[in-house]
mmCIF file with all atom_site columns, C-alpha atoms in Angstrom:
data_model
loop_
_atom_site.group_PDB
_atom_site.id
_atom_site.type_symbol
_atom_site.label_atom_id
_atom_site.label_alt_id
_atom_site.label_comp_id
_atom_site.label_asym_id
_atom_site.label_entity_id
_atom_site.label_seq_id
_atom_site.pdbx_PDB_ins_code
_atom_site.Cartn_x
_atom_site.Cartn_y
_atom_site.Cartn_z
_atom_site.occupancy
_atom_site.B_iso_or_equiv
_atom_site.pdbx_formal_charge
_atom_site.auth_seq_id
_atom_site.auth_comp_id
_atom_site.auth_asym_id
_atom_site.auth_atom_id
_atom_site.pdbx_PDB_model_num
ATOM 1   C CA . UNK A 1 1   ? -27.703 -62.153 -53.183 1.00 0.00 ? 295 UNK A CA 1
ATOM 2   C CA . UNK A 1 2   ? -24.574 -60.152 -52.036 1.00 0.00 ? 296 UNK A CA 1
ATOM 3   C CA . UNK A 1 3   ? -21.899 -61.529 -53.360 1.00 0.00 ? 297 UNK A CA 1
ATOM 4   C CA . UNK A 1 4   ? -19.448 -58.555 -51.997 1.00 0.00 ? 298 UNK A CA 1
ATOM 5   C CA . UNK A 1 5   ? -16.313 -59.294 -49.962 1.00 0.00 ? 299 UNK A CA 1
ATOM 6   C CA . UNK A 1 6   ? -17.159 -60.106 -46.523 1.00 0.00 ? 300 UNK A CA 1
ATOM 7   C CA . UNK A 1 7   ? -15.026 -59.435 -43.348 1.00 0.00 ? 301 UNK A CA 1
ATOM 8   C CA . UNK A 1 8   ? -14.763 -61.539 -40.544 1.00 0.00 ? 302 UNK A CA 1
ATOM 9   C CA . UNK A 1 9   ? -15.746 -61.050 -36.844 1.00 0.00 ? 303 UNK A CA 1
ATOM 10  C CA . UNK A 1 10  ? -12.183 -61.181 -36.293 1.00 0.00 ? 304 UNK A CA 1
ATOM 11  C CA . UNK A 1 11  ? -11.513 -57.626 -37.578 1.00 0.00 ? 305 UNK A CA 1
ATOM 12  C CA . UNK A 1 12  ? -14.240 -56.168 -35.692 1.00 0.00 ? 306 UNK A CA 1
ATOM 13  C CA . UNK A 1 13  ? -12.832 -57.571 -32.298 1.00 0.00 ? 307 UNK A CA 1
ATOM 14  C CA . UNK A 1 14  ? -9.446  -56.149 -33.076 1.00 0.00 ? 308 UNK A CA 1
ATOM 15  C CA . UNK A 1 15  ? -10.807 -52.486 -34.064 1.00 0.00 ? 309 UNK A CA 1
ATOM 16  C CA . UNK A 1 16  ? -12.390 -52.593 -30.626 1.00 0.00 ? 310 UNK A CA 1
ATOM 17  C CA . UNK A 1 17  ? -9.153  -54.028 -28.770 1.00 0.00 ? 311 UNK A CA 1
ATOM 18  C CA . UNK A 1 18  ? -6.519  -51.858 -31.058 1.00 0.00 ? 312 UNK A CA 1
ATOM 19  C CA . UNK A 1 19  ? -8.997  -48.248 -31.830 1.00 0.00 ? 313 UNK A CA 1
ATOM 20  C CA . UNK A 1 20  ? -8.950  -47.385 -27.738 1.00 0.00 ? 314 UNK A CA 1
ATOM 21  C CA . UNK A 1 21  ? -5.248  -48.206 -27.429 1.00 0.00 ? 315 UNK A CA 1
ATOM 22  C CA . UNK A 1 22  ? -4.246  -45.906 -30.136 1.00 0.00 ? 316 UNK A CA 1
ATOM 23  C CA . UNK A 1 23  ? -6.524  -43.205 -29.202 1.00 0.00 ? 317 UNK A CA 1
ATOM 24  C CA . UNK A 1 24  ? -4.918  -43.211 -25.498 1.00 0.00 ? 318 UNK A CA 1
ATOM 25  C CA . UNK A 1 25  ? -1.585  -43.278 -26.526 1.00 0.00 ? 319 UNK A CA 1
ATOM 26  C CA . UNK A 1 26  ? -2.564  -40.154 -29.203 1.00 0.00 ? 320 UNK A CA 1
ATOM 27  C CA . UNK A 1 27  ? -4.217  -38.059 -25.848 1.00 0.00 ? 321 UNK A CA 1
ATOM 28  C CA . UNK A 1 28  ? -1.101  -39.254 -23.959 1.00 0.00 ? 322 UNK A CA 1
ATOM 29  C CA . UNK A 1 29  ? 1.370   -37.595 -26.144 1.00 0.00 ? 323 UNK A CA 1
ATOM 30  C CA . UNK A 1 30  ? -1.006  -34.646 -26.704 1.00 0.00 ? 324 UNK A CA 1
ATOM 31  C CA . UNK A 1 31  ? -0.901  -34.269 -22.907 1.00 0.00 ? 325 UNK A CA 1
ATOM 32  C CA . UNK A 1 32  ? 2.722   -34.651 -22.763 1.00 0.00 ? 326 UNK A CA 1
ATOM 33  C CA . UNK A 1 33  ? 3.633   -31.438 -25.500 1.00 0.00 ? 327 UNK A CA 1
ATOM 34  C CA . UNK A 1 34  ? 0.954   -29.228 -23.570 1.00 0.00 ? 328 UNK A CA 1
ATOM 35  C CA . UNK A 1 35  ? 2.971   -30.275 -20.721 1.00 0.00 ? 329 UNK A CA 1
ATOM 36  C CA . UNK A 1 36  ? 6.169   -29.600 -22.467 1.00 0.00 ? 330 UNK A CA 1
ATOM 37  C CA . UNK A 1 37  ? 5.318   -26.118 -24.270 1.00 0.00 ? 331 UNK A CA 1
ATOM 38  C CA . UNK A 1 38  ? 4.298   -24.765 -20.733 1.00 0.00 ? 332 UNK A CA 1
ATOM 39  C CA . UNK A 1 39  ? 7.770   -26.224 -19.064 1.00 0.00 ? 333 UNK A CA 1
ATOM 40  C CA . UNK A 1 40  ? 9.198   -24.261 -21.986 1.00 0.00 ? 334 UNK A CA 1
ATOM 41  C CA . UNK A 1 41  ? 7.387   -21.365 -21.524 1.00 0.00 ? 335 UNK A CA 1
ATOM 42  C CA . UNK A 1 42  ? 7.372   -20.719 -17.679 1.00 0.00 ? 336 UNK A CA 1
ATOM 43  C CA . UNK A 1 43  ? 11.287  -21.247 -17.859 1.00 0.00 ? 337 UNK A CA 1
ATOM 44  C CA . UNK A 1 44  ? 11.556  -18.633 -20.891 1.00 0.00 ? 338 UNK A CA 1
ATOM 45  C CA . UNK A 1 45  ? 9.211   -16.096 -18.972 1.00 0.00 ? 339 UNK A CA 1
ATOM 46  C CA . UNK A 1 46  ? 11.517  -17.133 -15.318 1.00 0.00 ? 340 UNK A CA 1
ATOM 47  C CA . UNK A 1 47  ? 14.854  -16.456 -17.497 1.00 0.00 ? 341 UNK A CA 1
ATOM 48  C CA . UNK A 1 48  ? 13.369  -13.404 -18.948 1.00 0.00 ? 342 UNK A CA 1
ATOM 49  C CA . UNK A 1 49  ? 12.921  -11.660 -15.590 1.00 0.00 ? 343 UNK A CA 1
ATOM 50  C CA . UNK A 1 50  ? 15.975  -12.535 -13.752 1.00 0.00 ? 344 UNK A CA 1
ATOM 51  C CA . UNK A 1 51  ? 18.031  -10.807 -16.712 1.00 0.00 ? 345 UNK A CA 1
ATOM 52  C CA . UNK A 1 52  ? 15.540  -7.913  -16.668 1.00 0.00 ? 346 UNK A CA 1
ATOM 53  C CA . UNK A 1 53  ? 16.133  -7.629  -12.530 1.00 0.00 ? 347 UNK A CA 1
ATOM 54  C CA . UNK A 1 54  ? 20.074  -7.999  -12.688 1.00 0.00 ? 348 UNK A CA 1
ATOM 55  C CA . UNK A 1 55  ? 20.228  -5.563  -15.817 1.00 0.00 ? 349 UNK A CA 1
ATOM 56  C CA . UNK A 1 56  ? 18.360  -3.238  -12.732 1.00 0.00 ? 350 UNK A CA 1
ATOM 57  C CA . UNK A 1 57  ? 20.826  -0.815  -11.519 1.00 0.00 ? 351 UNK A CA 1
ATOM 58  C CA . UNK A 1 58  ? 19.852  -0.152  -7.535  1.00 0.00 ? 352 UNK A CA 1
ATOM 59  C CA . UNK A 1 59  ? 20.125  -1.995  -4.019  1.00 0.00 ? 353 UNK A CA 1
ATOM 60  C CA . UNK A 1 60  ? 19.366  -5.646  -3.742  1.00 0.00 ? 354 UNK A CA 1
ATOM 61  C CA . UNK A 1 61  ? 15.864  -4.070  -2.366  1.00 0.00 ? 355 UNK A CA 1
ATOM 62  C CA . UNK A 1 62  ? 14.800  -2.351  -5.370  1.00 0.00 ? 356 UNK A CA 1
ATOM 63  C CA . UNK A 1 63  ? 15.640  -5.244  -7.440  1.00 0.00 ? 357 UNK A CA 1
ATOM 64  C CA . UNK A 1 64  ? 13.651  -7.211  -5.610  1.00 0.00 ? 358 UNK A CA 1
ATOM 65  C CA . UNK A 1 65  ? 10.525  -4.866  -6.020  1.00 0.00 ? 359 UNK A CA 1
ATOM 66  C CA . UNK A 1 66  ? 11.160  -4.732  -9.451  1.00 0.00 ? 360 UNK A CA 1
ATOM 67  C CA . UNK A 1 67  ? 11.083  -8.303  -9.355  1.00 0.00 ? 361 UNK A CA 1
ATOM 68  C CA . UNK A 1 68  ? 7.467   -7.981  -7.781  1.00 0.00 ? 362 UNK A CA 1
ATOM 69  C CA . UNK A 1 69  ? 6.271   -6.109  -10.524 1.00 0.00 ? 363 UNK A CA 1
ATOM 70  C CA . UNK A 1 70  ? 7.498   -8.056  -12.981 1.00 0.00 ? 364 UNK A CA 1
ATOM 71  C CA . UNK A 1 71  ? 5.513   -10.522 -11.640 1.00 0.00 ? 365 UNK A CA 1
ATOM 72  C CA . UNK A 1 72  ? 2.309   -8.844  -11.146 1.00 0.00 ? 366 UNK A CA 1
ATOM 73  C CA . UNK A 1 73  ? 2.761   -8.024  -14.922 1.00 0.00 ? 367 UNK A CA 1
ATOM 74  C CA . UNK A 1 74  ? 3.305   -11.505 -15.651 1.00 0.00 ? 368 UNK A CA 1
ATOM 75  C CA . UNK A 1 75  ? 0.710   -13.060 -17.637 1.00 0.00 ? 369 UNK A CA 1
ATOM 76  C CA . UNK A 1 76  ? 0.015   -16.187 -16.765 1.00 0.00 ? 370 UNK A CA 1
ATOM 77  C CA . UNK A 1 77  ? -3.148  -17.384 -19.309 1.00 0.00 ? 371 UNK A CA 1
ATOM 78  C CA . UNK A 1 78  ? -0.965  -17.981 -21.726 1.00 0.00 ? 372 UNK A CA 1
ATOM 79  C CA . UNK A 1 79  ? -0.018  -21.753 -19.865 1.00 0.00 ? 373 UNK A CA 1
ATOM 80  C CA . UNK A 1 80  ? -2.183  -24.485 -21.152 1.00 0.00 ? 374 UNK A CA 1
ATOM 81  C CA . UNK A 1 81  ? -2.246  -26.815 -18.902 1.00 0.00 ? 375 UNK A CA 1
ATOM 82  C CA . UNK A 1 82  ? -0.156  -25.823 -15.767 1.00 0.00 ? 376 UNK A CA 1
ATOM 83  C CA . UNK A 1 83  ? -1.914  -23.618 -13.138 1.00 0.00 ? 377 UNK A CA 1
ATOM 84  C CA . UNK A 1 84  ? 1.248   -21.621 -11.682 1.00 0.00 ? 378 UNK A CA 1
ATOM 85  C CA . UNK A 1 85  ? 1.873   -20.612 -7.790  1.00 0.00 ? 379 UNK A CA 1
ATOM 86  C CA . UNK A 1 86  ? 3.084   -17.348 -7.445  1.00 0.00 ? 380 UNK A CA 1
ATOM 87  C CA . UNK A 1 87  ? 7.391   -17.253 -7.674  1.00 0.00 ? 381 UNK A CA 1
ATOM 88  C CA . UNK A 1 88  ? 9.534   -16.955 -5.006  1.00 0.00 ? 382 UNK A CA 1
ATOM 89  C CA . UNK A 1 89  ? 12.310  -14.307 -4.915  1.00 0.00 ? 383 UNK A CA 1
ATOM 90  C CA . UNK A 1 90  ? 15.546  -13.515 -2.967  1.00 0.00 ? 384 UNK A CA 1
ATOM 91  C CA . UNK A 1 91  ? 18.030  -11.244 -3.412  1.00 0.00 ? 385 UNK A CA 1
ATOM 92  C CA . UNK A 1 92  ? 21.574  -12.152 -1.736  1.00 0.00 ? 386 UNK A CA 1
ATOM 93  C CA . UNK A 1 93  ? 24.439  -10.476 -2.226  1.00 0.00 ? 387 UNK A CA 1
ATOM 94  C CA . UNK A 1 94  ? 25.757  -10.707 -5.761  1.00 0.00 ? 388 UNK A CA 1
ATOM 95  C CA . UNK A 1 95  ? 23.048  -13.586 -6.628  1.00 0.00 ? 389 UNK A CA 1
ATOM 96  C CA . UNK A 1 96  ? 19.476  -13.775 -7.087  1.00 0.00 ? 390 UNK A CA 1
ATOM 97  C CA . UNK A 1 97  ? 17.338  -16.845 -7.133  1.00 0.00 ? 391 UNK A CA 1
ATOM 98  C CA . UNK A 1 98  ? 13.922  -17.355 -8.059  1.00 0.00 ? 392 UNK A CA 1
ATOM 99  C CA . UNK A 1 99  ? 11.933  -20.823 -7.870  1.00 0.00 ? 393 UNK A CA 1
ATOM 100 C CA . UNK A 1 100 ? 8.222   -21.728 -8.677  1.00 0.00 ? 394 UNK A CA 1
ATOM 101 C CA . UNK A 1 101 ? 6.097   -24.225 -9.274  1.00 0.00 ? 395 UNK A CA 1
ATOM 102 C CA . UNK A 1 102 ? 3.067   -25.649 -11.113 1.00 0.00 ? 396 UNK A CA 1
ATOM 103 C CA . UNK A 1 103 ? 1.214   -28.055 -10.671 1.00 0.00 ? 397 UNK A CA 1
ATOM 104 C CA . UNK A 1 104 ? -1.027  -30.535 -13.506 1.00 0.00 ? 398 UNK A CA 1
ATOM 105 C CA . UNK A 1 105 ? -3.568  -33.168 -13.460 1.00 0.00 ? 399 UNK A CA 1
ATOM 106 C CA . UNK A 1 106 ? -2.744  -36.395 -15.325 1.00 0.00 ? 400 UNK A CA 1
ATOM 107 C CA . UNK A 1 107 ? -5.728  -37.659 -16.892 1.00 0.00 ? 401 UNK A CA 1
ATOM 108 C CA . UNK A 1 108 ? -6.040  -42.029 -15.923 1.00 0.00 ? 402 UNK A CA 1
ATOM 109 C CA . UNK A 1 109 ? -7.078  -43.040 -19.683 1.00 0.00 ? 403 UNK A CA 1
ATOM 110 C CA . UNK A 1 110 ? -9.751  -45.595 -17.915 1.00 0.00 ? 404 UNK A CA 1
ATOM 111 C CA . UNK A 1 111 ? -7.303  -47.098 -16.120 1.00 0.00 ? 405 UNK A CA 1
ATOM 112 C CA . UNK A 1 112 ? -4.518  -47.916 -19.083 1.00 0.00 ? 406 UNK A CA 1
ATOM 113 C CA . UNK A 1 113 ? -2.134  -45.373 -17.140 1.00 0.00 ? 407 UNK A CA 1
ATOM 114 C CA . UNK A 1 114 ? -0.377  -45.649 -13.724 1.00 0.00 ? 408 UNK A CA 1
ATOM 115 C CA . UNK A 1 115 ? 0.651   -41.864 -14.246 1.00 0.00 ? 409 UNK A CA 1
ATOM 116 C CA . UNK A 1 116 ? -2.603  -40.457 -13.485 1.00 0.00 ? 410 UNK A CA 1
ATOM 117 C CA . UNK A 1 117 ? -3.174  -37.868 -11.011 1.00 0.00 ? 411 UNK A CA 1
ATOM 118 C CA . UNK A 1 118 ? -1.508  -34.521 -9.518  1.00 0.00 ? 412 UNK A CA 1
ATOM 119 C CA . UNK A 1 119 ? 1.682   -33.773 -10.500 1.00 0.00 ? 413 UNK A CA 1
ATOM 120 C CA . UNK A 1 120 ? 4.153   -31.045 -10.053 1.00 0.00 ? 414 UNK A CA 1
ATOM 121 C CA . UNK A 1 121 ? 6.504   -29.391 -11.524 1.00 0.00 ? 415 UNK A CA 1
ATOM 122 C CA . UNK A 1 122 ? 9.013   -26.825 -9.931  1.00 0.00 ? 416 UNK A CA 1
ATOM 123 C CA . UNK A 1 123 ? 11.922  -24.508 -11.296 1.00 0.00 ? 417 UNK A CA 1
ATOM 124 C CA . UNK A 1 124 ? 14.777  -23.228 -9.552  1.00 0.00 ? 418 UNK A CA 1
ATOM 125 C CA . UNK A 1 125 ? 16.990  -20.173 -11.348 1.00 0.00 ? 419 UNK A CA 1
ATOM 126 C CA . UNK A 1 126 ? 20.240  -18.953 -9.556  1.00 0.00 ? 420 UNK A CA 1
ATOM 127 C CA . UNK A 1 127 ? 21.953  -15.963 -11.313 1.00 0.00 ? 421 UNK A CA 1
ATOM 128 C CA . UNK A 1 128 ? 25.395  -14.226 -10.466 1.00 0.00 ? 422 UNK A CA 1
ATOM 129 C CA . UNK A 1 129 ? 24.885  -10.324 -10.926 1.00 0.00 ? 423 UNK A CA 1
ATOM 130 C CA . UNK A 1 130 ? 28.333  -8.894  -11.474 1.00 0.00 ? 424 UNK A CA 1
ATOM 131 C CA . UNK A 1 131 ? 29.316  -5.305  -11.036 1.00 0.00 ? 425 UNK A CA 1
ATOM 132 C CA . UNK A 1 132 ? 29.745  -4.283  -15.100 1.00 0.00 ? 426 UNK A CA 1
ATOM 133 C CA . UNK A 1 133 ? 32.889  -2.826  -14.895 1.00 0.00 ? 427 UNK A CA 1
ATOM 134 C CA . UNK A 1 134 ? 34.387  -5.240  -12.850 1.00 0.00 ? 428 UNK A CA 1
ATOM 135 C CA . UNK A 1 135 ? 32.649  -7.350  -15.837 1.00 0.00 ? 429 UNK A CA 1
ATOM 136 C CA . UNK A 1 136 ? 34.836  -5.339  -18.375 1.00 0.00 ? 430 UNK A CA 1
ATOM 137 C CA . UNK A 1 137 ? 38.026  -5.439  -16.397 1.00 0.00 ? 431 UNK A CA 1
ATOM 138 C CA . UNK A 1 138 ? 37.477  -9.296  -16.354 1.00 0.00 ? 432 UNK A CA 1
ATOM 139 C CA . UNK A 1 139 ? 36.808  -9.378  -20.042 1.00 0.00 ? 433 UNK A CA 1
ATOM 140 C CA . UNK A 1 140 ? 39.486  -7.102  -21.477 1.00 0.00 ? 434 UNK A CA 1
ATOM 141 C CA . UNK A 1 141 ? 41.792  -6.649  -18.237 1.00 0.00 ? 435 UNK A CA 1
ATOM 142 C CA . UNK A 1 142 ? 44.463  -9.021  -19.892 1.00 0.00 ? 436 UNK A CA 1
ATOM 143 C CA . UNK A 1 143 ? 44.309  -7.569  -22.943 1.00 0.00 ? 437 UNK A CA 1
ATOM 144 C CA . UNK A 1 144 ? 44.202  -3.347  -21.510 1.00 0.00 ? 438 UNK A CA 1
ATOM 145 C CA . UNK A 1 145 ? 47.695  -4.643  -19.684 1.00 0.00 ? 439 UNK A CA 1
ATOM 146 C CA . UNK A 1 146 ? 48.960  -6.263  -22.199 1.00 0.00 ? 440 UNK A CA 1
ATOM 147 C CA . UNK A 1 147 ? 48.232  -3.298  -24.497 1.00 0.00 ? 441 UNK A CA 1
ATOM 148 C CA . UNK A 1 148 ? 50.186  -0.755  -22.369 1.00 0.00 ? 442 UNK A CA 1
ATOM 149 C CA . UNK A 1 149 ? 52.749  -3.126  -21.989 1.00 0.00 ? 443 UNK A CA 1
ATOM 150 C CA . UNK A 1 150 ? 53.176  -2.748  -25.728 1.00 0.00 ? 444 UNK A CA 1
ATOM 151 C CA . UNK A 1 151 ? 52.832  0.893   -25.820 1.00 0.00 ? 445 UNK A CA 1
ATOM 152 C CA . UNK A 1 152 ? 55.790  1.101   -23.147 1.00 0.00 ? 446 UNK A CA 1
ATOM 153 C CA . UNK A 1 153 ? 57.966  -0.647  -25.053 1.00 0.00 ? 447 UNK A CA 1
ATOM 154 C CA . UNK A 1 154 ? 57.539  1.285   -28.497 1.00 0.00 ? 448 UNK A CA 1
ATOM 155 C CA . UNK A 1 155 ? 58.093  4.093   -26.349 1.00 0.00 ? 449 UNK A CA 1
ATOM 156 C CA . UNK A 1 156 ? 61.220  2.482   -24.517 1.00 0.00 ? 450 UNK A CA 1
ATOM 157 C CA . UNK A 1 157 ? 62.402  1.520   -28.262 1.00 0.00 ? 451 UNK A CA 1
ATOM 158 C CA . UNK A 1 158 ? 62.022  4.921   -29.747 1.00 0.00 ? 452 UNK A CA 1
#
């Protein structure tokens, strides 16, 4: 006879209610930091390229076509779960703005999740190129005037 420690039916109806619960919410969140590591990414590779293009000396033109092949150097199978449109570039004046998107399928966890589906995600970057030395007068302007305004008066006191 087995006299061993028996479990009750109990415990096996609660593995079977409990074990898919957990194992959704685990996929969820796994879904989630994909999601989140290529949010990170694409705005690190979008940053990365705007400072490249303003640090381009030339006409709002050739900044733009640099901008072009940065992006036809951009490698883009290094996103996980995202499948990326091609950005969107304009040059305007002193500014130049770049948005794109990506888009990502939710999986439906058998019907636990009302977030399943297509989804999309879009980024918008705006950056001010100043003129560099109009960059240094604005930096250390006060302090160039306010070192010839010392010099002059040494000289004045001499």
């Amino acid at each position: 006879m087995d006299h061993g420690r028996r479990v009750g039916g109990y415990f096996s109806v609660e593995a079977a209610l409990v074990l898919p619960v957990v194992l959704g919410v685990y996929l969820f969140l796994i879904t989630m930091l994909f999601v989140q590591y290529d949010r990170c990414l694409l705005e690190q590779d979008m940053a990365s390229m705007l400072i490249k293009a303003s640090n381009h000396s030339g006409t709002p033109r050739q900044q733009l076509t640099y901008l072009q092949e940065l992006t036809a150097a951009w490698d883009r199978e290094q996103y996980l779960w995202l499948e990326l449109q091609s950005p969107h570039f304009t040059v305007q004046g002193g500014q130049i703005c770049l948005e794109t998107a990506g888009e990502f399928v939710m999986p439906g966890y058998g019907g636990l999740s009302d977030v399943a589906g297509l989804h999309r995600l879009e980024l918008s970057f705006r950056l001010n190129v100043l003129d560099r030395p109009a960059l240094v007068r604005l930096l250390y302007g006060n302090r160039a005037e306010e070192k010839d305004d010392f010099q002059k008066d040494n000289r004045e006191g001499s």
